[in-house]
Short mmCIF file of C-alpha atoms in Angstrom, two decimals:
data_model
loop_
_atom_site.label_atom_id
_atom_site.label_comp_id
_atom_site.label_asym_id
_atom_site.label_seq_id
_atom_site.Cartn_x
_atom_site.Cartn_y
_atom_site.Cartn_z
CA UNK A 15 23.56 40.70 -49.95
CA UNK A 16 24.09 44.03 -48.22
CA UNK A 17 27.04 46.26 -49.13
CA UNK A 18 27.18 49.99 -48.39
CA UNK A 19 23.53 49.89 -47.25
CA UNK A 20 22.44 48.65 -50.69
CA UNK A 21 21.13 45.24 -51.69
CA UNK A 22 23.37 43.93 -54.46
CA UNK A 23 24.01 40.79 -56.47
CA UNK A 24 27.39 39.12 -56.89
CA UNK A 25 29.73 40.97 -59.25
CA UNK A 26 29.90 37.93 -61.55
CA UNK A 27 26.19 37.09 -61.29
CA UNK A 28 26.74 33.90 -59.28
CA UNK A 29 24.02 32.43 -57.06
CA UNK A 30 23.76 29.74 -54.41
CA UNK A 31 20.61 27.74 -53.67
CA UNK A 32 19.48 27.48 -50.04
CA UNK A 33 17.67 24.21 -49.31
CA UNK A 34 15.54 22.78 -46.56
CA UNK A 35 17.91 20.13 -45.14
CA UNK A 36 15.03 17.79 -44.38
CA UNK A 37 13.33 17.79 -47.78
CA UNK A 38 16.03 19.06 -50.12
CA UNK A 39 13.56 21.65 -51.41
CA UNK A 40 15.06 24.94 -52.61
CA UNK A 41 13.76 27.70 -50.34
CA UNK A 42 15.51 30.63 -51.99
CA UNK A 43 18.82 31.62 -53.51
CA UNK A 44 21.46 34.14 -52.46
CA UNK A 45 24.35 35.84 -54.26
CA UNK A 46 27.63 33.95 -54.33
CA UNK A 47 30.04 36.73 -53.44
CA UNK A 48 33.42 37.16 -55.13
CA UNK A 49 36.63 38.69 -53.82
CA UNK A 50 35.66 41.88 -55.61
CA UNK A 51 32.44 41.97 -53.59
CA UNK A 52 34.35 41.38 -50.35
CA UNK A 53 36.74 44.21 -51.21
CA UNK A 54 33.80 46.54 -51.78
CA UNK A 55 32.33 45.56 -48.43
CA UNK A 56 35.58 46.31 -46.60
CA UNK A 57 35.89 49.66 -48.40
CA UNK A 58 32.34 50.57 -47.42
CA UNK A 59 33.00 49.53 -43.83
CA UNK A 60 35.79 52.11 -43.60
CA UNK A 61 33.15 54.78 -44.10
CA UNK A 62 30.79 52.97 -41.78
CA UNK A 63 33.30 52.89 -38.93
CA UNK A 64 33.71 56.67 -39.12
CA UNK A 65 29.95 57.14 -38.89
CA UNK A 66 29.62 54.65 -36.04
CA UNK A 67 32.58 56.15 -34.20
CA UNK A 68 30.81 59.52 -34.11
CA UNK A 69 27.43 58.06 -33.20
CA UNK A 70 26.82 58.88 -29.51
CA UNK A 71 26.02 56.17 -27.01
CA UNK A 72 22.37 57.15 -26.60
CA UNK A 73 21.82 56.90 -30.37
CA UNK A 74 23.57 53.53 -30.61
CA UNK A 75 21.42 52.32 -27.73
CA UNK A 76 18.23 53.57 -29.37
CA UNK A 77 19.13 51.84 -32.65
CA UNK A 78 19.63 48.51 -30.88
CA UNK A 79 16.31 48.94 -29.08
CA UNK A 80 14.59 49.49 -32.43
CA UNK A 81 16.28 46.39 -33.85
CA UNK A 82 15.06 44.32 -30.90
CA UNK A 83 11.54 45.72 -31.29
CA UNK A 84 11.53 44.90 -35.00
CA UNK A 85 12.64 41.35 -34.25
CA UNK A 86 9.89 41.04 -31.66
CA UNK A 87 7.30 42.19 -34.20
CA UNK A 88 8.60 39.64 -36.75
CA UNK A 89 9.58 36.82 -34.40
CA UNK A 90 7.24 34.15 -35.76
CA UNK A 91 8.27 34.78 -39.37
CA UNK A 92 11.95 34.74 -38.38
CA UNK A 93 11.45 31.52 -36.40
CA UNK A 94 9.74 29.80 -39.32
CA UNK A 95 12.38 30.86 -41.84
CA UNK A 96 15.17 29.73 -39.52
CA UNK A 97 13.58 26.32 -38.98
CA UNK A 98 13.12 25.83 -42.73
CA UNK A 99 16.72 26.58 -43.67
CA UNK A 100 18.50 25.30 -40.56
CA UNK A 101 16.67 22.10 -39.61
CA UNK A 102 16.18 22.84 -35.91
CA UNK A 103 12.64 22.11 -34.71
CA UNK A 104 10.37 25.16 -34.76
CA UNK A 105 10.02 25.24 -30.96
CA UNK A 106 13.78 25.59 -30.68
CA UNK A 107 14.10 28.27 -33.35
CA UNK A 108 11.51 30.31 -31.43
CA UNK A 109 13.79 30.03 -28.41
CA UNK A 110 16.75 31.15 -30.51
CA UNK A 111 14.95 34.23 -31.82
CA UNK A 112 13.78 35.10 -28.29
CA UNK A 113 17.36 34.84 -27.01
CA UNK A 114 18.60 37.00 -29.87
CA UNK A 115 16.06 39.70 -29.02
CA UNK A 116 17.27 39.68 -25.41
CA UNK A 117 20.87 40.01 -26.58
CA UNK A 118 20.10 43.11 -28.65
CA UNK A 119 18.13 44.53 -25.72
CA UNK A 120 20.99 43.82 -23.33
CA UNK A 121 23.59 45.47 -25.51
CA UNK A 122 21.31 48.47 -25.95
CA UNK A 123 21.84 48.98 -22.22
CA UNK A 124 25.55 48.16 -22.33
CA UNK A 125 26.05 50.84 -25.01
CA UNK A 126 25.40 53.40 -22.27
CA UNK A 127 27.79 51.77 -19.79
CA UNK A 128 31.14 51.79 -21.61
CA UNK A 129 33.15 53.28 -18.79
CA UNK A 130 36.67 54.60 -18.31
CA UNK A 131 38.39 55.24 -15.00
CA UNK A 132 40.49 57.78 -13.17
CA UNK A 133 44.04 56.61 -12.43
CA UNK A 134 45.35 57.98 -9.09
CA UNK A 135 48.69 59.48 -10.11
CA UNK A 136 49.39 60.50 -6.52
CA UNK A 137 50.02 56.82 -5.84
CA UNK A 138 53.43 57.27 -7.52
CA UNK A 139 55.98 59.59 -5.82
CA UNK A 140 56.69 62.66 -7.91
CA UNK A 141 53.53 62.28 -10.05
CA UNK A 142 51.11 64.05 -7.70
CA UNK A 143 50.53 67.10 -9.93
CA UNK A 144 49.30 65.07 -12.89
CA UNK A 145 45.87 63.72 -13.81
CA UNK A 146 45.17 60.59 -15.85
CA UNK A 147 42.01 58.96 -17.11
CA UNK A 148 41.23 56.04 -19.40
CA UNK A 149 38.53 55.82 -22.04
CA UNK A 150 37.38 52.95 -24.25
CA UNK A 151 37.06 53.49 -28.00
CA UNK A 152 35.80 51.22 -30.81
CA UNK A 153 38.34 49.13 -32.70
CA UNK A 154 36.94 50.10 -36.11
CA UNK A 155 35.64 47.23 -38.25
CA UNK A 156 34.61 43.87 -36.82
CA UNK A 157 34.30 40.85 -39.12
CA UNK A 158 31.84 38.25 -37.79
CA UNK A 159 32.04 34.72 -39.18
CA UNK A 160 28.85 32.95 -38.13
CA UNK A 161 28.20 29.16 -38.05
CA UNK A 162 25.13 27.23 -39.16
CA UNK A 163 23.99 25.74 -35.87
CA UNK A 164 22.71 28.86 -34.05
CA UNK A 165 23.18 31.54 -36.70
CA UNK A 166 20.85 34.25 -35.38
CA UNK A 167 21.81 33.95 -31.72
CA UNK A 168 25.54 33.79 -32.45
CA UNK A 169 25.24 36.67 -34.89
CA UNK A 170 23.53 38.70 -32.17
CA UNK A 171 26.41 37.90 -29.80
CA UNK A 172 28.81 39.42 -32.35
CA UNK A 173 26.97 42.22 -34.16
CA UNK A 174 25.09 43.70 -31.20
CA UNK A 175 28.20 44.39 -29.07
CA UNK A 176 30.15 45.59 -32.10
CA UNK A 177 27.48 48.17 -32.90
CA UNK A 178 26.89 49.00 -29.23
CA UNK A 179 30.54 49.94 -28.86
CA UNK A 180 30.66 52.02 -32.05
CA UNK A 181 32.19 49.63 -34.58
CA UNK A 182 31.14 48.83 -38.12
CA UNK A 183 30.38 45.17 -38.86
CA UNK A 184 30.92 42.84 -41.80
CA UNK A 185 29.11 39.53 -41.44
CA UNK A 186 29.79 36.27 -43.27
CA UNK A 187 26.65 34.14 -42.70
CA UNK A 188 26.71 30.34 -42.98
CA UNK A 189 26.45 29.32 -46.63
CA UNK A 190 23.70 26.76 -46.08
CA UNK A 191 21.39 28.94 -43.96
CA UNK A 192 21.91 32.68 -44.57
CA UNK A 193 18.30 33.69 -45.18
CA UNK A 194 17.25 34.61 -41.64
CA UNK A 195 20.34 36.77 -41.18
CA UNK A 196 19.59 38.56 -44.45
CA UNK A 197 16.05 39.23 -43.28
CA UNK A 198 17.43 40.48 -39.98
CA UNK A 199 19.81 42.76 -41.90
CA UNK A 200 16.76 44.33 -43.56
CA UNK A 201 15.23 45.04 -40.17
CA UNK A 202 18.52 46.50 -38.95
CA UNK A 203 18.77 48.87 -41.89
CA UNK A 204 15.20 50.00 -41.28
CA UNK A 205 16.10 50.64 -37.62
CA UNK A 206 18.28 53.56 -38.67
CA UNK A 207 21.87 52.35 -38.66
CA UNK A 208 24.31 54.85 -40.23
CA UNK A 209 25.13 54.16 -43.86
CA UNK A 210 27.62 51.32 -44.36
CA UNK A 211 27.67 50.46 -40.66
CA UNK A 212 26.61 46.92 -41.46
CA UNK A 213 27.55 44.67 -44.41
CA UNK A 214 26.41 41.08 -45.00
CA UNK A 215 28.33 39.01 -47.57
CA UNK A 216 27.00 35.65 -48.72
CA UNK A 217 29.68 33.53 -50.32
CA UNK A 218 32.11 30.63 -49.97
CA UNK A 219 33.42 30.40 -46.43
CA UNK A 220 37.04 29.75 -47.30
CA UNK A 221 37.19 32.53 -49.90
CA UNK A 222 35.38 35.27 -47.97
CA UNK A 223 36.57 34.23 -44.51
CA UNK A 224 40.20 34.12 -45.60
CA UNK A 225 39.92 37.54 -47.23
CA UNK A 226 38.39 39.13 -44.14
CA UNK A 227 41.06 37.57 -41.91
CA UNK A 228 43.96 38.93 -43.94
CA UNK A 229 42.44 42.30 -44.87
CA UNK A 230 44.19 45.29 -43.22
CA UNK A 231 40.81 47.05 -43.15
CA UNK A 232 39.54 44.69 -40.44
CA UNK A 233 40.53 45.24 -36.82
CA UNK A 234 38.89 42.18 -35.22
CA UNK A 235 37.72 38.84 -36.56
CA UNK A 236 35.27 36.99 -34.34
CA UNK A 237 34.68 33.36 -35.30
CA UNK A 238 32.46 30.60 -34.07
CA UNK A 239 33.40 27.46 -35.97
CA UNK A 240 35.73 24.49 -36.10
CA UNK A 241 39.23 24.45 -34.65
CA UNK A 242 40.92 24.05 -38.08
CA UNK A 243 39.01 27.12 -39.32
CA UNK A 244 40.08 29.07 -36.23
CA UNK A 245 43.73 28.15 -36.74
CA UNK A 246 43.54 29.23 -40.38
CA UNK A 247 41.91 32.55 -39.48
CA UNK A 248 44.52 33.17 -36.78
CA UNK A 249 47.39 32.55 -39.18
CA UNK A 250 46.00 35.00 -41.72
CA UNK A 251 45.07 37.62 -39.13
CA UNK A 252 48.60 37.55 -37.72
CA UNK A 253 49.86 39.24 -40.91
CA UNK A 254 48.40 42.51 -39.59
CA UNK A 255 48.43 41.64 -35.86
CA UNK A 256 44.67 42.04 -35.77
CA UNK A 257 42.63 40.78 -32.85
CA UNK A 258 40.98 37.39 -33.18
CA UNK A 259 38.18 36.07 -30.98
CA UNK A 260 37.74 32.30 -31.29
CA UNK A 261 34.97 30.00 -30.05
CA UNK A 262 35.82 26.70 -31.69
CA UNK A 263 35.44 22.98 -31.11
CA UNK A 264 34.41 21.37 -27.87
CA UNK A 265 34.08 17.85 -26.50
CA UNK A 266 32.14 18.68 -23.38
CA UNK A 267 32.13 16.14 -20.56
CA UNK A 268 29.31 15.52 -18.10
CA UNK A 269 30.20 13.70 -14.87
CA UNK A 270 27.34 12.01 -13.01
CA UNK A 271 28.19 10.99 -9.45
CA UNK A 272 26.43 8.23 -7.54
CA UNK A 273 24.62 10.70 -5.27
CA UNK A 274 23.19 12.68 -8.20
CA UNK A 275 19.52 13.13 -9.00
CA UNK A 276 19.59 10.63 -11.86
CA UNK A 277 16.19 11.61 -13.24
CA UNK A 278 17.30 15.24 -13.52
CA UNK A 279 20.65 14.21 -14.99
CA UNK A 280 18.97 12.09 -17.67
CA UNK A 281 16.62 14.95 -18.54
CA UNK A 282 19.59 17.31 -18.80
CA UNK A 283 21.40 14.98 -21.19
CA UNK A 284 18.28 14.69 -23.35
CA UNK A 285 17.79 18.46 -23.48
CA UNK A 286 21.51 19.18 -23.73
CA UNK A 287 22.34 16.69 -26.46
CA UNK A 288 19.65 14.64 -28.14
CA UNK A 289 16.75 17.12 -28.22
CA UNK A 290 18.49 20.44 -28.73
CA UNK A 291 19.91 21.70 -31.99
CA UNK A 292 19.80 18.13 -33.33
CA UNK A 293 22.98 17.53 -31.34
CA UNK A 294 24.88 20.13 -33.36
CA UNK A 295 25.96 22.44 -30.51
CA UNK A 296 29.50 23.34 -29.49
CA UNK A 297 28.70 23.08 -25.76
CA UNK A 298 26.37 20.07 -26.02
CA UNK A 299 26.75 17.06 -23.74
CA UNK A 300 29.21 14.98 -25.78
CA UNK A 301 30.89 12.65 -23.27
CA UNK A 302 28.86 11.20 -20.39
CA UNK A 303 30.82 9.78 -17.47
CA UNK A 304 28.71 7.88 -14.93
CA UNK A 305 29.85 6.45 -11.59
CA UNK A 306 29.83 2.67 -11.90
CA UNK A 307 27.41 2.00 -9.02
CA UNK A 308 24.60 3.86 -10.83
CA UNK A 309 25.76 3.30 -14.40
CA UNK A 310 23.15 0.71 -15.43
CA UNK A 311 20.33 2.59 -13.72
CA UNK A 312 21.24 5.82 -15.48
CA UNK A 313 21.69 4.10 -18.85
CA UNK A 314 18.18 2.63 -18.56
CA UNK A 315 16.69 6.03 -17.66
CA UNK A 316 18.42 7.77 -20.55
CA UNK A 317 17.49 5.05 -23.02
CA UNK A 318 13.81 5.23 -22.07
CA UNK A 319 13.78 9.01 -22.49
CA UNK A 320 15.57 8.79 -25.84
CA UNK A 321 13.00 6.29 -27.13
CA UNK A 322 10.25 8.83 -26.43
CA UNK A 323 11.78 11.51 -28.68
CA UNK A 324 10.16 12.28 -32.01
CA UNK A 325 12.43 12.47 -35.06
CA UNK A 326 10.88 14.25 -38.01
CA UNK A 327 9.83 17.39 -39.84
CA UNK A 328 11.32 20.40 -38.09
CA UNK A 329 8.22 22.47 -38.89
CA UNK A 330 5.93 20.25 -36.79
CA UNK A 331 5.28 21.48 -33.26
CA UNK A 332 5.88 18.11 -31.57
CA UNK A 333 9.19 17.31 -33.29
CA UNK A 334 12.15 16.92 -30.91
CA UNK A 335 14.92 16.12 -33.39
CA UNK A 336 15.11 17.38 -36.96
CA UNK A 337 17.49 16.85 -39.88
CA UNK A 338 21.21 17.50 -39.66
CA UNK A 339 22.65 20.31 -41.73
CA UNK A 340 23.51 18.06 -44.70
CA UNK A 341 23.51 14.44 -45.81
CA UNK A 342 27.31 14.41 -45.61
CA UNK A 343 27.09 15.47 -41.95
CA UNK A 344 24.54 12.73 -41.25
CA UNK A 345 26.68 10.12 -43.01
CA UNK A 346 29.65 11.11 -40.88
CA UNK A 347 27.68 10.69 -37.65
CA UNK A 348 26.34 7.33 -38.84
CA UNK A 349 29.88 6.16 -39.61
CA UNK A 350 31.12 7.20 -36.16
CA UNK A 351 28.30 5.25 -34.51
CA UNK A 352 29.14 2.14 -36.54
CA UNK A 353 32.85 2.47 -35.73
CA UNK A 354 32.09 2.74 -32.00
CA UNK A 355 29.89 -0.38 -32.10
CA UNK A 356 32.58 -2.22 -34.04
CA UNK A 357 35.07 -1.21 -31.33
CA UNK A 358 32.87 -2.73 -28.61
CA UNK A 359 30.20 -0.16 -27.73
CA UNK A 360 26.64 -1.35 -27.08
CA UNK A 361 23.87 0.31 -29.09
CA UNK A 362 20.98 0.87 -26.68
CA UNK A 363 18.70 2.84 -28.99
CA UNK A 364 18.88 4.59 -32.35
CA UNK A 365 21.86 4.41 -34.66
CA UNK A 366 19.91 4.56 -37.90
CA UNK A 367 19.99 7.18 -40.63
CA UNK A 368 17.55 8.21 -43.35
CA UNK A 369 18.97 10.94 -45.56
CA UNK A 370 19.83 13.86 -43.29
CA UNK A 371 17.94 12.38 -40.33
CA UNK A 372 19.89 10.50 -37.64
CA UNK A 373 17.98 8.70 -34.92
CA UNK A 374 18.59 9.84 -31.32
CA UNK A 375 21.26 7.39 -30.21
CA UNK A 376 22.46 6.09 -26.84
CA UNK A 377 25.65 4.01 -26.65
CA UNK A 378 27.02 2.30 -23.54
CA UNK A 379 30.39 0.67 -22.85
CA UNK A 380 32.01 3.07 -25.30
CA UNK A 381 35.80 2.62 -25.59
CA UNK A 382 37.69 5.77 -24.61
CA UNK A 383 39.66 5.61 -27.86
CA UNK A 384 36.54 5.54 -30.07
CA UNK A 385 36.55 8.60 -32.32
CA UNK A 386 32.92 9.28 -31.39
CA UNK A 387 34.07 9.75 -27.78
CA UNK A 388 37.48 11.38 -28.06
CA UNK A 389 36.62 13.83 -30.87
CA UNK A 390 33.69 16.24 -31.18
CA UNK A 391 30.65 14.59 -32.77
CA UNK A 392 28.00 16.89 -34.22
CA UNK A 393 24.81 14.88 -34.01
CA UNK A 394 22.20 13.38 -31.62
CA UNK A 395 24.48 10.80 -30.01
CA UNK A 396 24.99 10.16 -26.28
CA UNK A 397 28.03 7.95 -25.46
CA UNK A 398 28.29 6.61 -21.89
CA UNK A 399 31.43 5.54 -20.01
CA UNK A 400 31.66 4.24 -16.43
CA UNK A 401 34.15 5.49 -13.83
CA UNK A 402 35.18 4.25 -10.38
CA UNK A 403 36.67 7.34 -8.71
CA UNK A 404 36.36 11.12 -9.04
CA UNK A 405 40.05 11.33 -9.93
CA UNK A 406 39.47 8.91 -12.80
CA UNK A 407 36.48 10.93 -14.05
CA UNK A 408 38.42 14.20 -13.93
CA UNK A 409 41.30 12.57 -15.77
CA UNK A 410 39.05 11.32 -18.57
CA UNK A 411 37.24 14.65 -18.85
CA UNK A 412 40.50 16.62 -19.06
CA UNK A 413 42.07 14.20 -21.54
CA UNK A 414 40.94 16.31 -24.49
CA UNK A 415 42.49 19.05 -26.60
CA UNK A 416 39.31 21.07 -26.08
CA UNK A 417 37.98 22.97 -23.09
CA UNK A 418 34.65 24.69 -23.66
CA UNK A 419 32.19 23.60 -20.96
CA UNK A 420 31.62 20.71 -18.58
CA UNK A 421 28.90 19.58 -16.20
CA UNK A 422 28.86 17.86 -12.81
CA UNK A 423 25.89 16.16 -11.15
CA UNK A 424 26.17 15.67 -7.38
CA UNK A 425 24.34 16.68 -4.20
CA UNK A 426 27.64 17.34 -2.40
CA UNK A 427 28.37 21.07 -2.83
CA UNK A 428 31.99 20.74 -1.66
CA UNK A 429 32.63 17.99 -4.19
CA UNK A 430 30.95 20.07 -6.89
CA UNK A 431 33.22 23.06 -6.28
CA UNK A 432 36.33 20.89 -6.04
CA UNK A 433 35.53 19.25 -9.37
CA UNK A 434 34.69 22.59 -10.98
CA UNK A 435 38.11 23.94 -10.01
CA UNK A 436 39.86 20.85 -11.42
CA UNK A 437 38.00 20.57 -14.72
CA UNK A 438 39.79 22.19 -17.67
CA UNK A 439 36.94 24.16 -19.20
CA UNK A 440 35.79 27.72 -19.70
CA UNK A 441 32.61 27.00 -17.74
CA UNK A 442 31.36 24.27 -15.40
CA UNK A 443 27.63 23.75 -14.88
CA UNK A 444 26.54 22.13 -11.62
CA UNK A 445 23.46 19.89 -11.77
CA UNK A 446 22.44 20.82 -15.30
CA UNK A 447 23.55 20.39 -18.88
CA UNK A 448 26.78 21.83 -20.27
CA UNK A 449 24.64 23.13 -23.14
CA UNK A 450 23.80 26.20 -21.10
CA UNK A 451 24.43 29.68 -22.37
CA UNK A 452 22.94 32.77 -20.74
CA UNK A 453 23.73 36.07 -22.42
CA UNK A 454 24.81 37.74 -19.18
CA UNK A 455 27.53 35.12 -18.54
CA UNK A 456 31.02 35.18 -20.10
CA UNK A 457 31.05 32.30 -22.60
CA UNK A 458 34.17 30.80 -24.15
CA UNK A 459 36.78 28.12 -23.79
CA UNK A 460 40.41 27.25 -23.22
CA UNK A 461 42.97 25.02 -24.92
CA UNK A 462 42.09 24.30 -28.58
CA UNK A 463 38.58 25.65 -28.09
CA UNK A 464 40.02 29.15 -28.49
CA UNK A 465 40.17 32.35 -26.50
CA UNK A 466 38.08 35.39 -25.66
CA UNK A 467 34.68 35.61 -24.01
CA UNK A 468 31.24 36.58 -25.26
CA UNK A 469 28.71 38.04 -22.83
CA UNK A 470 26.89 41.30 -22.20
CA UNK A 471 29.81 42.99 -20.46
CA UNK A 472 32.72 40.92 -21.71
CA UNK A 473 32.28 41.32 -25.46
CA UNK A 474 32.32 45.10 -25.17
CA UNK A 475 35.83 44.85 -23.70
CA UNK A 476 36.88 42.56 -26.57
CA UNK A 477 35.63 45.04 -29.15
CA UNK A 478 37.02 48.26 -27.69
CA UNK A 479 40.50 49.67 -27.12
CA UNK A 480 41.63 51.29 -23.90
CA UNK A 481 43.27 54.70 -24.27
CA UNK A 482 45.10 56.72 -21.61
CA UNK A 483 44.68 60.52 -21.50
CA UNK A 484 47.33 62.17 -19.30
CA UNK A 485 47.25 65.84 -18.28
CA UNK A 486 50.59 67.17 -17.09
CA UNK A 487 50.64 69.62 -14.16
CA UNK A 488 46.86 69.51 -13.84
CA UNK A 489 46.74 69.76 -10.04
CA UNK A 490 48.28 71.85 -7.31
CA UNK A 491 46.29 70.20 -4.52
CA UNK A 492 49.20 68.04 -3.34
CA UNK A 493 51.79 70.83 -3.47
CA UNK A 494 53.51 71.35 -0.07
CA UNK A 495 52.72 74.45 1.95
#
């Protein structure tokens, strides 16, 4: 792991094996960090934040450009390593690395566009002689807690803006797939980051994450993870009133109206749920609401497309769905499918499990109270429910503690906008999958999904502080006479 720009082992010599989730084969091992290691990382980051704070915008931009170029030069190796340790099919890990490169490139530009403003003091009677401006300054140290499902892309969404805006970063990678982030950390060090600007700690999530959340040396904790983890981090961070950015659970609804392009809608569900990230995506299509007059037709279309998907080795070019992150995760998805069928759902295709592999599954007639439907399910499962009216569909979609993204399929633009306004979500996608994230868009949720937004412009605001500089009696222009 990386502490104070040096590669170190755990202070007690502990190690953790990293395995291919499909085969169980040990790929490598990483240090199992202790609290002592985490303390050293936070201490080093205090020096790193001073160096980053004095690093001018053009230098920060140039560093991020070099990081992006290094990733581009190593993109196939990074994609292969990510597929091995994560389980996503190799075609999809290539897409993730490509997106991560774009994110670093984008924030290289944003580093040069961190703007203040002039406040017109003459708008207030008696204040005409004064001059005021605002500037934005880095917070200091940003702790990034990164999940397993899209570790490189989500790391880029956290580390790139933190560095672009002059912060130091401490990263806690996912325990089961940290290797690609460690390799990326090597490339970042070689790109010329100031000493101690960037730490990467591999260790138990609860131990290291809790420490970072409660440490007074951290000014912002940014977390992508489960809602219980986000609540825990928030409670600990409140001890020092530090900022917390949370992108947590989601149970994203897709509403398919009778006038929709059903072929396109079925393709979007396949690519937004069953054949992307093995179904383990926060904004994936998780609840599918179909107008009753086209329900059977859509169910047949989706079932046929699901049957054509290939489940298998994530390293093979034609694989659509790979292994889940662990056997325990696969067992949980299998149990949820069985419970839904027991409650009355109809299994149209899939439902089986072999080790960490879960077959792409389509369920119809799913009861609204089935846990698979009303709680977030992380796996390749598509549950369908029929609705009669738009009001009913909106009510079902909003009947959730979460509010990340939603999707609407219709050819009526007025209806689309009306539904988008009414849906309780951070983003609504019209005529495509809710599993859409473009780096230039603000991404985040409401309700128990969390707060804050990640995106090329928005994250910079989250990771900087606004300061007012006021100059008394600076002007005589407005003096009478």
